[in-house]
Amino acid sequence: DAGVIQSPRHEVTEMGQEVTLRCKPISGHDYLFWYRQTMMRGLELLIYFNNNVPIDDSGMPEDRFSAKMPNASFSTLKIQPSEPRDSAVYFCASSPATRPGNTIYFGEGSWLTVV
Amino acid sequence: GNSVTQMEGPVTLSEEAFLTINCTYTATGYPSLFWYVQYPGEGLQLLLKATKADDKGSNKGFEATYRKETTSFHLEKGSVQVSDSAVYFCALGAGSYQLTFGKGTKLSVIP
């Protein structure tokens, strides 16, 4: 079975540019999560969706960050304008909605460098 | 609120040594507990999990027992290999569909 698919795997961009990260969750999973991982702050939950609806975006650092899920098989995380402190690994993850505490499945991450 | 505390790393062991990574938690209700592993350059993968007290999760020689009385879920392996070098995350799920992760413990195994 295909896992969570993220693109791009690696991106280097200049400060001020727009960055769009993409995610395809596992088919049939009702929950989709965006995480950010840095050395300093570890793994942080940015936002999560249930059935394409954003449920909790309290982890989104500021207005430069936005996330959408137009359908059950696609989500984007956008940073506009990007800044060097946004450099991190961004993970998308998905989970079936069988019950709370169910396993979350991660993609391989998008490694973002803003110079 | 929910929280997970795991031992600070990094941990460096020789091949075939015994591994313990401590994890304790604070949660309301009856959480499920997880260990995830992240190999260099990859995403997090589920290593094992336990959904109720006294359950033991196991996979690839790793084990962890859900201890409600001590609110712990320590990860153990009897004989580590170089290929076990990775970052290990303890996590809990309780009352919502998101997981609360610990900060991660980096393990390096040297030949």
mmCIF file with all atom_site columns, C-alpha atoms in Angstrom:
data_model
loop_
_atom_site.group_PDB
_atom_site.id
_atom_site.type_symbol
_atom_site.label_atom_id
_atom_site.label_alt_id
_atom_site.label_comp_id
_atom_site.label_asym_id
_atom_site.label_entity_id
_atom_site.label_seq_id
_atom_site.pdbx_PDB_ins_code
_atom_site.Cartn_x
_atom_site.Cartn_y
_atom_site.Cartn_z
_atom_site.occupancy
_atom_site.B_iso_or_equiv
_atom_site.pdbx_formal_charge
_atom_site.auth_seq_id
_atom_site.auth_comp_id
_atom_site.auth_asym_id
_atom_site.auth_atom_id
_atom_site.pdbx_PDB_model_num
ATOM 1   C CA . ASP A 1 1   ? 0.000   0.000  0.000  1.00 0.00 ? 1   ASP A CA 1
ATOM 2   C CA . ALA A 1 2   ? 1.183   3.514  -0.749 1.00 0.00 ? 2   ALA A CA 1
ATOM 3   C CA . GLY A 1 3   ? 2.050   5.519  2.316  1.00 0.00 ? 3   GLY A CA 1
ATOM 4   C CA . VAL A 1 4   ? 1.745   9.255  2.856  1.00 0.00 ? 4   VAL A CA 1
ATOM 5   C CA . ILE A 1 5   ? 3.338   10.967 -0.116 1.00 0.00 ? 5   ILE A CA 1
ATOM 6   C CA . GLN A 1 6   ? 4.964   14.366 0.188  1.00 0.00 ? 6   GLN A CA 1
ATOM 7   C CA . SER A 1 7   ? 6.538   16.676 -2.348 1.00 0.00 ? 7   SER A CA 1
ATOM 8   C CA . PRO A 1 8   ? 9.008   18.154 -2.823 1.00 0.00 ? 8   PRO A CA 1
ATOM 9   C CA . ARG A 1 9   ? 11.435  16.087 -0.763 1.00 0.00 ? 9   ARG A CA 1
ATOM 10  C CA . HIS A 1 10  ? 13.970  18.893 -0.742 1.00 0.00 ? 10  HIS A CA 1
ATOM 11  C CA . GLU A 1 11  ? 13.585  22.581 -1.472 1.00 0.00 ? 11  GLU A CA 1
ATOM 12  C CA . VAL A 1 12  ? 16.012  25.458 -1.266 1.00 0.00 ? 12  VAL A CA 1
ATOM 13  C CA . THR A 1 13  ? 14.503  28.890 -1.732 1.00 0.00 ? 13  THR A CA 1
ATOM 14  C CA . GLU A 1 14  ? 15.397  32.495 -1.184 1.00 0.00 ? 14  GLU A CA 1
ATOM 15  C CA . MET A 1 15  ? 13.971  34.586 1.600  1.00 0.00 ? 15  MET A CA 1
ATOM 16  C CA . GLY A 1 16  ? 10.731  36.252 0.560  1.00 0.00 ? 16  GLY A CA 1
ATOM 17  C CA . GLN A 1 17  ? 9.706   33.583 -1.896 1.00 0.00 ? 17  GLN A CA 1
ATOM 18  C CA . GLU A 1 18  ? 6.505   31.589 -1.633 1.00 0.00 ? 18  GLU A CA 1
ATOM 19  C CA . VAL A 1 19  ? 6.868   27.917 -0.695 1.00 0.00 ? 19  VAL A CA 1
ATOM 20  C CA . THR A 1 20  ? 4.174   25.304 -1.262 1.00 0.00 ? 20  THR A CA 1
ATOM 21  C CA . LEU A 1 21  ? 4.469   21.843 0.238  1.00 0.00 ? 21  LEU A CA 1
ATOM 22  C CA . ARG A 1 22  ? 2.147   19.093 -0.916 1.00 0.00 ? 22  ARG A CA 1
ATOM 23  C CA . CYS A 1 23  ? 0.752   15.972 0.665  1.00 0.00 ? 23  CYS A CA 1
ATOM 24  C CA . LYS A 1 24  ? -1.306  12.984 -0.403 1.00 0.00 ? 24  LYS A CA 1
ATOM 25  C CA . PRO A 1 25  ? -2.604  11.065 2.642  1.00 0.00 ? 25  PRO A CA 1
ATOM 26  C CA . ILE A 1 26  ? -3.252  7.360  2.793  1.00 0.00 ? 26  ILE A CA 1
ATOM 27  C CA . SER A 1 27  ? -6.520  6.547  1.076  1.00 0.00 ? 27  SER A CA 1
ATOM 28  C CA . GLY A 1 28  ? -9.392  6.186  3.528  1.00 0.00 ? 28  GLY A CA 1
ATOM 29  C CA . HIS A 1 29  ? -7.739  8.130  6.320  1.00 0.00 ? 29  HIS A CA 1
ATOM 30  C CA . ASP A 1 30  ? -9.949  10.855 7.734  1.00 0.00 ? 30  ASP A CA 1
ATOM 31  C CA . TYR A 1 31  ? -7.320  12.812 9.644  1.00 0.00 ? 31  TYR A CA 1
ATOM 32  C CA . LEU A 1 32  ? -4.409  14.723 8.173  1.00 0.00 ? 32  LEU A CA 1
ATOM 33  C CA . PHE A 1 33  ? -1.672  16.411 10.199 1.00 0.00 ? 33  PHE A CA 1
ATOM 34  C CA . TRP A 1 34  ? 1.119   18.851 9.376  1.00 0.00 ? 34  TRP A CA 1
ATOM 35  C CA . TYR A 1 35  ? 4.167   18.795 11.670 1.00 0.00 ? 35  TYR A CA 1
ATOM 36  C CA . ARG A 1 36  ? 7.381   20.784 11.690 1.00 0.00 ? 36  ARG A CA 1
ATOM 37  C CA . GLN A 1 37  ? 10.668  19.412 13.039 1.00 0.00 ? 37  GLN A CA 1
ATOM 38  C CA . THR A 1 38  ? 13.687  21.501 14.023 1.00 0.00 ? 38  THR A CA 1
ATOM 39  C CA . MET A 1 39  ? 16.681  20.826 16.211 1.00 0.00 ? 39  MET A CA 1
ATOM 40  C CA . MET A 1 40  ? 15.704  23.575 18.618 1.00 0.00 ? 40  MET A CA 1
ATOM 41  C CA . ARG A 1 41  ? 11.982  22.915 19.020 1.00 0.00 ? 41  ARG A CA 1
ATOM 42  C CA . GLY A 1 42  ? 11.673  19.242 18.149 1.00 0.00 ? 42  GLY A CA 1
ATOM 43  C CA . LEU A 1 43  ? 8.439   18.002 16.573 1.00 0.00 ? 43  LEU A CA 1
ATOM 44  C CA . GLU A 1 44  ? 5.600   20.547 16.551 1.00 0.00 ? 44  GLU A CA 1
ATOM 45  C CA . LEU A 1 45  ? 2.022   20.026 15.371 1.00 0.00 ? 45  LEU A CA 1
ATOM 46  C CA . LEU A 1 46  ? 1.072   22.907 13.094 1.00 0.00 ? 46  LEU A CA 1
ATOM 47  C CA . ILE A 1 47  ? -2.480  22.026 12.064 1.00 0.00 ? 47  ILE A CA 1
ATOM 48  C CA . TYR A 1 48  ? -4.749  19.063 11.565 1.00 0.00 ? 48  TYR A CA 1
ATOM 49  C CA . PHE A 1 49  ? -7.823  18.334 9.465  1.00 0.00 ? 49  PHE A CA 1
ATOM 50  C CA . ASN A 1 50  ? -10.758 15.975 9.864  1.00 0.00 ? 50  ASN A CA 1
ATOM 51  C CA . ASN A 1 51  ? -12.661 15.149 6.681  1.00 0.00 ? 51  ASN A CA 1
ATOM 52  C CA . ASN A 1 52  ? -10.949 18.068 4.929  1.00 0.00 ? 52  ASN A CA 1
ATOM 53  C CA . VAL A 1 53  ? -11.995 20.572 7.625  1.00 0.00 ? 53  VAL A CA 1
ATOM 54  C CA . PRO A 1 54  ? -9.314  22.302 9.743  1.00 0.00 ? 54  PRO A CA 1
ATOM 55  C CA . ILE A 1 55  ? -9.873  21.342 13.377 1.00 0.00 ? 55  ILE A CA 1
ATOM 56  C CA . ASP A 1 56  ? -6.962  22.921 15.236 1.00 0.00 ? 56  ASP A CA 1
ATOM 57  C CA . ASP A 1 57  ? -4.545  25.427 13.725 1.00 0.00 ? 57  ASP A CA 1
ATOM 58  C CA . SER A 1 58  ? -3.214  26.776 17.010 1.00 0.00 ? 58  SER A CA 1
ATOM 59  C CA . GLY A 1 59  ? 0.250   25.525 16.144 1.00 0.00 ? 59  GLY A CA 1
ATOM 60  C CA . MET A 1 60  ? 0.556   27.577 12.976 1.00 0.00 ? 60  MET A CA 1
ATOM 61  C CA . PRO A 1 61  ? 3.348   30.009 13.848 1.00 0.00 ? 61  PRO A CA 1
ATOM 62  C CA . GLU A 1 62  ? 2.022   33.138 12.157 1.00 0.00 ? 62  GLU A CA 1
ATOM 63  C CA . ASP A 1 63  ? -0.058  34.479 9.317  1.00 0.00 ? 63  ASP A CA 1
ATOM 64  C CA . ARG A 1 64  ? 2.645   33.692 6.800  1.00 0.00 ? 64  ARG A CA 1
ATOM 65  C CA . PHE A 1 65  ? 1.637   30.051 7.125  1.00 0.00 ? 65  PHE A CA 1
ATOM 66  C CA . SER A 1 66  ? -1.559  28.658 5.635  1.00 0.00 ? 66  SER A CA 1
ATOM 67  C CA . ALA A 1 67  ? -2.853  25.167 4.988  1.00 0.00 ? 67  ALA A CA 1
ATOM 68  C CA . LYS A 1 68  ? -5.651  23.840 2.842  1.00 0.00 ? 68  LYS A CA 1
ATOM 69  C CA . MET A 1 69  ? -7.258  20.518 2.133  1.00 0.00 ? 69  MET A CA 1
ATOM 70  C CA . PRO A 1 70  ? -9.481  20.890 -0.926 1.00 0.00 ? 70  PRO A CA 1
ATOM 71  C CA . ASN A 1 71  ? -10.314 17.175 -1.053 1.00 0.00 ? 71  ASN A CA 1
ATOM 72  C CA . ALA A 1 72  ? -9.675  13.915 0.765  1.00 0.00 ? 72  ALA A CA 1
ATOM 73  C CA . SER A 1 73  ? -6.548  13.092 -1.219 1.00 0.00 ? 73  SER A CA 1
ATOM 74  C CA . PHE A 1 74  ? -4.627  16.348 -1.216 1.00 0.00 ? 74  PHE A CA 1
ATOM 75  C CA . SER A 1 75  ? -3.374  19.018 1.145  1.00 0.00 ? 75  SER A CA 1
ATOM 76  C CA . THR A 1 76  ? -0.981  21.939 0.895  1.00 0.00 ? 76  THR A CA 1
ATOM 77  C CA . LEU A 1 77  ? 1.043   23.934 3.387  1.00 0.00 ? 77  LEU A CA 1
ATOM 78  C CA . LYS A 1 78  ? 2.050   27.333 2.103  1.00 0.00 ? 78  LYS A CA 1
ATOM 79  C CA . ILE A 1 79  ? 4.570   29.817 3.474  1.00 0.00 ? 79  ILE A CA 1
ATOM 80  C CA . GLN A 1 80  ? 4.443   33.320 2.049  1.00 0.00 ? 80  GLN A CA 1
ATOM 81  C CA . PRO A 1 81  ? 6.798   35.099 2.368  1.00 0.00 ? 81  PRO A CA 1
ATOM 82  C CA . SER A 1 82  ? 9.376   32.594 3.560  1.00 0.00 ? 82  SER A CA 1
ATOM 83  C CA . GLU A 1 83  ? 12.089  33.478 6.083  1.00 0.00 ? 83  GLU A CA 1
ATOM 84  C CA . PRO A 1 84  ? 15.339  31.726 7.065  1.00 0.00 ? 84  PRO A CA 1
ATOM 85  C CA . ARG A 1 85  ? 13.827  30.702 10.424 1.00 0.00 ? 85  ARG A CA 1
ATOM 86  C CA . ASP A 1 86  ? 11.280  28.615 8.516  1.00 0.00 ? 86  ASP A CA 1
ATOM 87  C CA . SER A 1 87  ? 14.047  26.197 7.558  1.00 0.00 ? 87  SER A CA 1
ATOM 88  C CA . ALA A 1 88  ? 12.954  22.833 8.907  1.00 0.00 ? 88  ALA A CA 1
ATOM 89  C CA . VAL A 1 89  ? 11.616  19.440 7.946  1.00 0.00 ? 89  VAL A CA 1
ATOM 90  C CA . TYR A 1 90  ? 7.867   19.512 7.386  1.00 0.00 ? 90  TYR A CA 1
ATOM 91  C CA . PHE A 1 91  ? 6.015   16.242 7.829  1.00 0.00 ? 91  PHE A CA 1
ATOM 92  C CA . CYS A 1 92  ? 2.560   15.355 6.680  1.00 0.00 ? 92  CYS A CA 1
ATOM 93  C CA . ALA A 1 93  ? 0.825   12.481 8.443  1.00 0.00 ? 93  ALA A CA 1
ATOM 94  C CA . SER A 1 94  ? -2.551  10.778 8.294  1.00 0.00 ? 94  SER A CA 1
ATOM 95  C CA . SER A 1 95  ? -4.668  8.565  10.502 1.00 0.00 ? 95  SER A CA 1
ATOM 96  C CA . PRO A 1 96  ? -7.897  6.602  10.264 1.00 0.00 ? 96  PRO A CA 1
ATOM 97  C CA . ALA A 1 97  ? -10.691 7.840  12.483 1.00 0.00 ? 97  ALA A CA 1
ATOM 98  C CA . THR A 1 98  ? -11.388 4.604  14.291 1.00 0.00 ? 98  THR A CA 1
ATOM 99  C CA . ARG A 1 99  ? -10.798 6.006  17.747 1.00 0.00 ? 99  ARG A CA 1
ATOM 100 C CA . PRO A 1 100 ? -8.684  8.546  19.626 1.00 0.00 ? 100 PRO A CA 1
ATOM 101 C CA . GLY A 1 101 ? -5.068  7.552  20.028 1.00 0.00 ? 101 GLY A CA 1
ATOM 102 C CA . ASN A 1 102 ? -4.915  5.603  16.799 1.00 0.00 ? 102 ASN A CA 1
ATOM 103 C CA . THR A 1 103 ? -1.665  5.181  14.908 1.00 0.00 ? 103 THR A CA 1
ATOM 104 C CA . ILE A 1 104 ? -0.504  8.148  12.853 1.00 0.00 ? 104 ILE A CA 1
ATOM 105 C CA . TYR A 1 105 ? 1.404   7.403  9.641  1.00 0.00 ? 105 TYR A CA 1
ATOM 106 C CA . PHE A 1 106 ? 4.075   9.855  8.542  1.00 0.00 ? 106 PHE A CA 1
ATOM 107 C CA . GLY A 1 107 ? 5.401   10.808 5.156  1.00 0.00 ? 107 GLY A CA 1
ATOM 108 C CA . GLU A 1 108 ? 9.125   11.068 4.530  1.00 0.00 ? 108 GLU A CA 1
ATOM 109 C CA . GLY A 1 109 ? 9.119   14.828 4.967  1.00 0.00 ? 109 GLY A CA 1
ATOM 110 C CA . SER A 1 110 ? 9.884   17.932 2.954  1.00 0.00 ? 110 SER A CA 1
ATOM 111 C CA . TRP A 1 111 ? 13.297  19.353 3.836  1.00 0.00 ? 111 TRP A CA 1
ATOM 112 C CA . LEU A 1 112 ? 13.061  23.123 3.452  1.00 0.00 ? 112 LEU A CA 1
ATOM 113 C CA . THR A 1 113 ? 16.019  25.497 3.458  1.00 0.00 ? 113 THR A CA 1
ATOM 114 C CA . VAL A 1 114 ? 15.394  29.236 3.180  1.00 0.00 ? 114 VAL A CA 1
ATOM 115 C CA . VAL A 1 115 ? 18.512  31.260 2.422  1.00 0.00 ? 115 VAL A CA 1
ATOM 116 C CA . GLY B 2 1   ? -2.927  18.632 29.818 1.00 0.00 ? 1   GLY B CA 1
ATOM 117 C CA . ASN B 2 2   ? -1.187  15.695 28.236 1.00 0.00 ? 2   ASN B CA 1
ATOM 118 C CA . SER B 2 3   ? 2.590   15.504 28.237 1.00 0.00 ? 3   SER B CA 1
ATOM 119 C CA . VAL B 2 4   ? 5.401   13.052 27.582 1.00 0.00 ? 4   VAL B CA 1
ATOM 120 C CA . THR B 2 5   ? 8.840   13.148 29.160 1.00 0.00 ? 5   THR B CA 1
ATOM 121 C CA . GLN B 2 6   ? 11.609  10.972 27.794 1.00 0.00 ? 6   GLN B CA 1
ATOM 122 C CA . MET B 2 7   ? 15.246  10.720 28.729 1.00 0.00 ? 7   MET B CA 1
ATOM 123 C CA . GLU B 2 8   ? 17.604  13.230 27.220 1.00 0.00 ? 8   GLU B CA 1
ATOM 124 C CA . GLY B 2 9   ? 20.069  12.006 24.667 1.00 0.00 ? 9   GLY B CA 1
ATOM 125 C CA . PRO B 2 10  ? 22.208  11.359 22.961 1.00 0.00 ? 10  PRO B CA 1
ATOM 126 C CA . VAL B 2 11  ? 22.744  7.774  24.021 1.00 0.00 ? 11  VAL B CA 1
ATOM 127 C CA . THR B 2 12  ? 25.802  5.942  22.706 1.00 0.00 ? 12  THR B CA 1
ATOM 128 C CA . LEU B 2 13  ? 26.080  2.177  23.102 1.00 0.00 ? 13  LEU B CA 1
ATOM 129 C CA . SER B 2 14  ? 28.332  -0.541 21.828 1.00 0.00 ? 14  SER B CA 1
ATOM 130 C CA . GLU B 2 15  ? 26.846  -3.218 19.607 1.00 0.00 ? 15  GLU B CA 1
ATOM 131 C CA . GLU B 2 16  ? 25.079  -5.993 21.569 1.00 0.00 ? 16  GLU B CA 1
ATOM 132 C CA . ALA B 2 17  ? 24.586  -3.761 24.619 1.00 0.00 ? 17  ALA B CA 1
ATOM 133 C CA . PHE B 2 18  ? 21.271  -3.550 26.471 1.00 0.00 ? 18  PHE B CA 1
ATOM 134 C CA . LEU B 2 19  ? 19.123  -0.525 25.721 1.00 0.00 ? 19  LEU B CA 1
ATOM 135 C CA . THR B 2 20  ? 16.642  1.290  27.919 1.00 0.00 ? 20  THR B CA 1
ATOM 136 C CA . ILE B 2 21  ? 15.039  4.600  26.989 1.00 0.00 ? 21  ILE B CA 1
ATOM 137 C CA . ASN B 2 22  ? 12.812  5.932  29.726 1.00 0.00 ? 22  ASN B CA 1
ATOM 138 C CA . CYS B 2 23  ? 9.427   7.489  29.019 1.00 0.00 ? 23  CYS B CA 1
ATOM 139 C CA . THR B 2 24  ? 6.853   8.786  31.478 1.00 0.00 ? 24  THR B CA 1
ATOM 140 C CA . TYR B 2 25  ? 3.583   10.487 30.745 1.00 0.00 ? 25  TYR B CA 1
ATOM 141 C CA . THR B 2 26  ? 0.841   12.659 32.156 1.00 0.00 ? 26  THR B CA 1
ATOM 142 C CA . ALA B 2 27  ? -2.637  12.243 30.731 1.00 0.00 ? 27  ALA B CA 1
ATOM 143 C CA . THR B 2 28  ? -6.298  12.347 31.562 1.00 0.00 ? 28  THR B CA 1
ATOM 144 C CA . GLY B 2 29  ? -8.256  9.212  30.933 1.00 0.00 ? 29  GLY B CA 1
ATOM 145 C CA . TYR B 2 30  ? -6.702  6.082  29.504 1.00 0.00 ? 30  TYR B CA 1
ATOM 146 C CA . PRO B 2 31  ? -4.210  6.928  26.784 1.00 0.00 ? 31  PRO B CA 1
ATOM 147 C CA . SER B 2 32  ? -2.699  4.749  24.123 1.00 0.00 ? 32  SER B CA 1
ATOM 148 C CA . LEU B 2 33  ? 1.098   4.791  24.147 1.00 0.00 ? 33  LEU B CA 1
ATOM 149 C CA . PHE B 2 34  ? 3.492   4.608  21.222 1.00 0.00 ? 34  PHE B CA 1
ATOM 150 C CA . TRP B 2 35  ? 7.147   4.447  20.309 1.00 0.00 ? 35  TRP B CA 1
ATOM 151 C CA . TYR B 2 36  ? 8.111   5.873  16.945 1.00 0.00 ? 36  TYR B CA 1
ATOM 152 C CA . VAL B 2 37  ? 11.542  5.627  15.325 1.00 0.00 ? 37  VAL B CA 1
ATOM 153 C CA . GLN B 2 38  ? 13.134  8.054  12.879 1.00 0.00 ? 38  GLN B CA 1
ATOM 154 C CA . TYR B 2 39  ? 16.100  6.815  10.848 1.00 0.00 ? 39  TYR B CA 1
ATOM 155 C CA . PRO B 2 40  ? 18.434  9.440  9.355  1.00 0.00 ? 40  PRO B CA 1
ATOM 156 C CA . GLY B 2 41  ? 16.807  11.309 6.496  1.00 0.00 ? 41  GLY B CA 1
ATOM 157 C CA . GLU B 2 42  ? 13.448  9.616  6.916  1.00 0.00 ? 42  GLU B CA 1
ATOM 158 C CA . GLY B 2 43  ? 10.053  10.228 8.480  1.00 0.00 ? 43  GLY B CA 1
ATOM 159 C CA . LEU B 2 44  ? 8.781   8.754  11.721 1.00 0.00 ? 44  LEU B CA 1
ATOM 160 C CA . GLN B 2 45  ? 7.702   5.114  11.680 1.00 0.00 ? 45  GLN B CA 1
ATOM 161 C CA . LEU B 2 46  ? 5.621   3.344  14.258 1.00 0.00 ? 46  LEU B CA 1
ATOM 162 C CA . LEU B 2 47  ? 7.840   0.928  16.191 1.00 0.00 ? 47  LEU B CA 1
ATOM 163 C CA . LEU B 2 48  ? 5.324   -0.433 18.694 1.00 0.00 ? 48  LEU B CA 1
ATOM 164 C CA . LYS B 2 49  ? 2.277   0.544  20.682 1.00 0.00 ? 49  LYS B CA 1
ATOM 165 C CA . ALA B 2 50  ? 0.108   -0.452 23.638 1.00 0.00 ? 50  ALA B CA 1
ATOM 166 C CA . THR B 2 51  ? -3.496  0.536  24.135 1.00 0.00 ? 51  THR B CA 1
ATOM 167 C CA . LYS B 2 52  ? -4.208  -0.431 27.754 1.00 0.00 ? 52  LYS B CA 1
ATOM 168 C CA . ALA B 2 53  ? -2.503  -0.981 31.087 1.00 0.00 ? 53  ALA B CA 1
ATOM 169 C CA . ASP B 2 54  ? -0.145  -3.984 31.330 1.00 0.00 ? 54  ASP B CA 1
ATOM 170 C CA . ASP B 2 55  ? -0.106  -4.426 27.545 1.00 0.00 ? 55  ASP B CA 1
ATOM 171 C CA . LYS B 2 56  ? 3.325   -5.105 26.084 1.00 0.00 ? 56  LYS B CA 1
ATOM 172 C CA . GLY B 2 57  ? 4.143   -3.794 22.639 1.00 0.00 ? 57  GLY B CA 1
ATOM 173 C CA . SER B 2 58  ? 6.957   -5.479 20.745 1.00 0.00 ? 58  SER B CA 1
ATOM 174 C CA . ASN B 2 59  ? 8.601   -5.270 17.342 1.00 0.00 ? 59  ASN B CA 1
ATOM 175 C CA . LYS B 2 60  ? 12.073  -5.934 15.874 1.00 0.00 ? 60  LYS B CA 1
ATOM 176 C CA . GLY B 2 61  ? 13.379  -7.035 19.275 1.00 0.00 ? 61  GLY B CA 1
ATOM 177 C CA . PHE B 2 62  ? 12.165  -3.889 21.023 1.00 0.00 ? 62  PHE B CA 1
ATOM 178 C CA . GLU B 2 63  ? 9.667   -4.076 23.864 1.00 0.00 ? 63  GLU B CA 1
ATOM 179 C CA . ALA B 2 64  ? 7.743   -1.647 26.050 1.00 0.00 ? 64  ALA B CA 1
ATOM 180 C CA . THR B 2 65  ? 5.165   -2.334 28.767 1.00 0.00 ? 65  THR B CA 1
ATOM 181 C CA . TYR B 2 66  ? 2.343   0.063  29.602 1.00 0.00 ? 66  TYR B CA 1
ATOM 182 C CA . ARG B 2 67  ? 2.664   0.658  33.366 1.00 0.00 ? 67  ARG B CA 1
ATOM 183 C CA . LYS B 2 68  ? -0.287  2.650  34.649 1.00 0.00 ? 68  LYS B CA 1
ATOM 184 C CA . GLU B 2 69  ? 0.898   2.611  38.259 1.00 0.00 ? 69  GLU B CA 1
ATOM 185 C CA . THR B 2 70  ? 4.153   4.348  37.349 1.00 0.00 ? 70  THR B CA 1
ATOM 186 C CA . THR B 2 71  ? 2.768   6.164  34.257 1.00 0.00 ? 71  THR B CA 1
ATOM 187 C CA . SER B 2 72  ? 5.655   4.800  32.234 1.00 0.00 ? 72  SER B CA 1
ATOM 188 C CA . PHE B 2 73  ? 6.336   3.144  28.887 1.00 0.00 ? 73  PHE B CA 1
ATOM 189 C CA . HIS B 2 74  ? 10.072  2.452  28.824 1.00 0.00 ? 74  HIS B CA 1
ATOM 190 C CA . LEU B 2 75  ? 11.611  1.113  25.618 1.00 0.00 ? 75  LEU B CA 1
ATOM 191 C CA . GLU B 2 76  ? 14.022  -1.827 25.911 1.00 0.00 ? 76  GLU B CA 1
ATOM 192 C CA . LYS B 2 77  ? 16.080  -4.034 23.647 1.00 0.00 ? 77  LYS B CA 1
ATOM 193 C CA . GLY B 2 78  ? 18.344  -6.792 24.804 1.00 0.00 ? 78  GLY B CA 1
ATOM 194 C CA . SER B 2 79  ? 21.063  -6.474 22.162 1.00 0.00 ? 79  SER B CA 1
ATOM 195 C CA . VAL B 2 80  ? 21.297  -3.401 19.957 1.00 0.00 ? 80  VAL B CA 1
ATOM 196 C CA . GLN B 2 81  ? 22.764  -3.346 16.464 1.00 0.00 ? 81  GLN B CA 1
ATOM 197 C CA . VAL B 2 82  ? 24.391  -0.594 14.454 1.00 0.00 ? 82  VAL B CA 1
ATOM 198 C CA . SER B 2 83  ? 21.244  -0.509 12.322 1.00 0.00 ? 83  SER B CA 1
ATOM 199 C CA . ASP B 2 84  ? 19.239  0.587  15.408 1.00 0.00 ? 84  ASP B CA 1
ATOM 200 C CA . SER B 2 85  ? 20.948  3.979  15.352 1.00 0.00 ? 85  SER B CA 1
ATOM 201 C CA . ALA B 2 86  ? 18.086  6.451  15.078 1.00 0.00 ? 86  ALA B CA 1
ATOM 202 C CA . VAL B 2 87  ? 15.979  8.925  17.037 1.00 0.00 ? 87  VAL B CA 1
ATOM 203 C CA . TYR B 2 88  ? 13.266  7.361  19.191 1.00 0.00 ? 88  TYR B CA 1
ATOM 204 C CA . PHE B 2 89  ? 10.083  9.225  20.129 1.00 0.00 ? 89  PHE B CA 1
ATOM 205 C CA . CYS B 2 90  ? 7.636   8.291  22.860 1.00 0.00 ? 90  CYS B CA 1
ATOM 206 C CA . ALA B 2 91  ? 4.071   9.485  22.258 1.00 0.00 ? 91  ALA B CA 1
ATOM 207 C CA . LEU B 2 92  ? 0.604   9.263  23.741 1.00 0.00 ? 92  LEU B CA 1
ATOM 208 C CA . GLY B 2 93  ? -2.881  9.575  22.354 1.00 0.00 ? 93  GLY B CA 1
ATOM 209 C CA . ALA B 2 94  ? -5.720  10.459 24.705 1.00 0.00 ? 94  ALA B CA 1
ATOM 210 C CA . GLY B 2 95  ? -9.073  12.072 24.121 1.00 0.00 ? 95  GLY B CA 1
ATOM 211 C CA . SER B 2 96  ? -8.292  13.440 20.680 1.00 0.00 ? 96  SER B CA 1
ATOM 212 C CA . TYR B 2 97  ? -7.053  12.229 17.346 1.00 0.00 ? 97  TYR B CA 1
ATOM 213 C CA . GLN B 2 98  ? -3.639  13.853 17.605 1.00 0.00 ? 98  GLN B CA 1
ATOM 214 C CA . LEU B 2 99  ? -0.606  12.459 19.399 1.00 0.00 ? 99  LEU B CA 1
ATOM 215 C CA . THR B 2 100 ? 1.546   14.201 22.002 1.00 0.00 ? 100 THR B CA 1
ATOM 216 C CA . PHE B 2 101 ? 5.223   13.479 21.346 1.00 0.00 ? 101 PHE B CA 1
ATOM 217 C CA . GLY B 2 102 ? 8.265   13.569 23.582 1.00 0.00 ? 102 GLY B CA 1
ATOM 218 C CA . LYS B 2 103 ? 11.367  15.446 22.452 1.00 0.00 ? 103 LYS B CA 1
ATOM 219 C CA . GLY B 2 104 ? 13.098  12.373 21.087 1.00 0.00 ? 104 GLY B CA 1
ATOM 220 C CA . THR B 2 105 ? 16.191  10.443 22.150 1.00 0.00 ? 105 THR B CA 1
ATOM 221 C CA . LYS B 2 106 ? 19.035  9.973  19.708 1.00 0.00 ? 106 LYS B CA 1
ATOM 222 C CA . LEU B 2 107 ? 20.661  6.560  19.855 1.00 0.00 ? 107 LEU B CA 1
ATOM 223 C CA . SER B 2 108 ? 24.044  5.844  18.306 1.00 0.00 ? 108 SER B CA 1
ATOM 224 C CA . VAL B 2 109 ? 25.320  2.266  18.267 1.00 0.00 ? 109 VAL B CA 1
ATOM 225 C CA . ILE B 2 110 ? 29.011  1.786  17.570 1.00 0.00 ? 110 ILE B CA 1
ATOM 226 C CA . PRO B 2 111 ? 30.590  -1.452 16.316 1.00 0.00 ? 111 PRO B CA 1
#
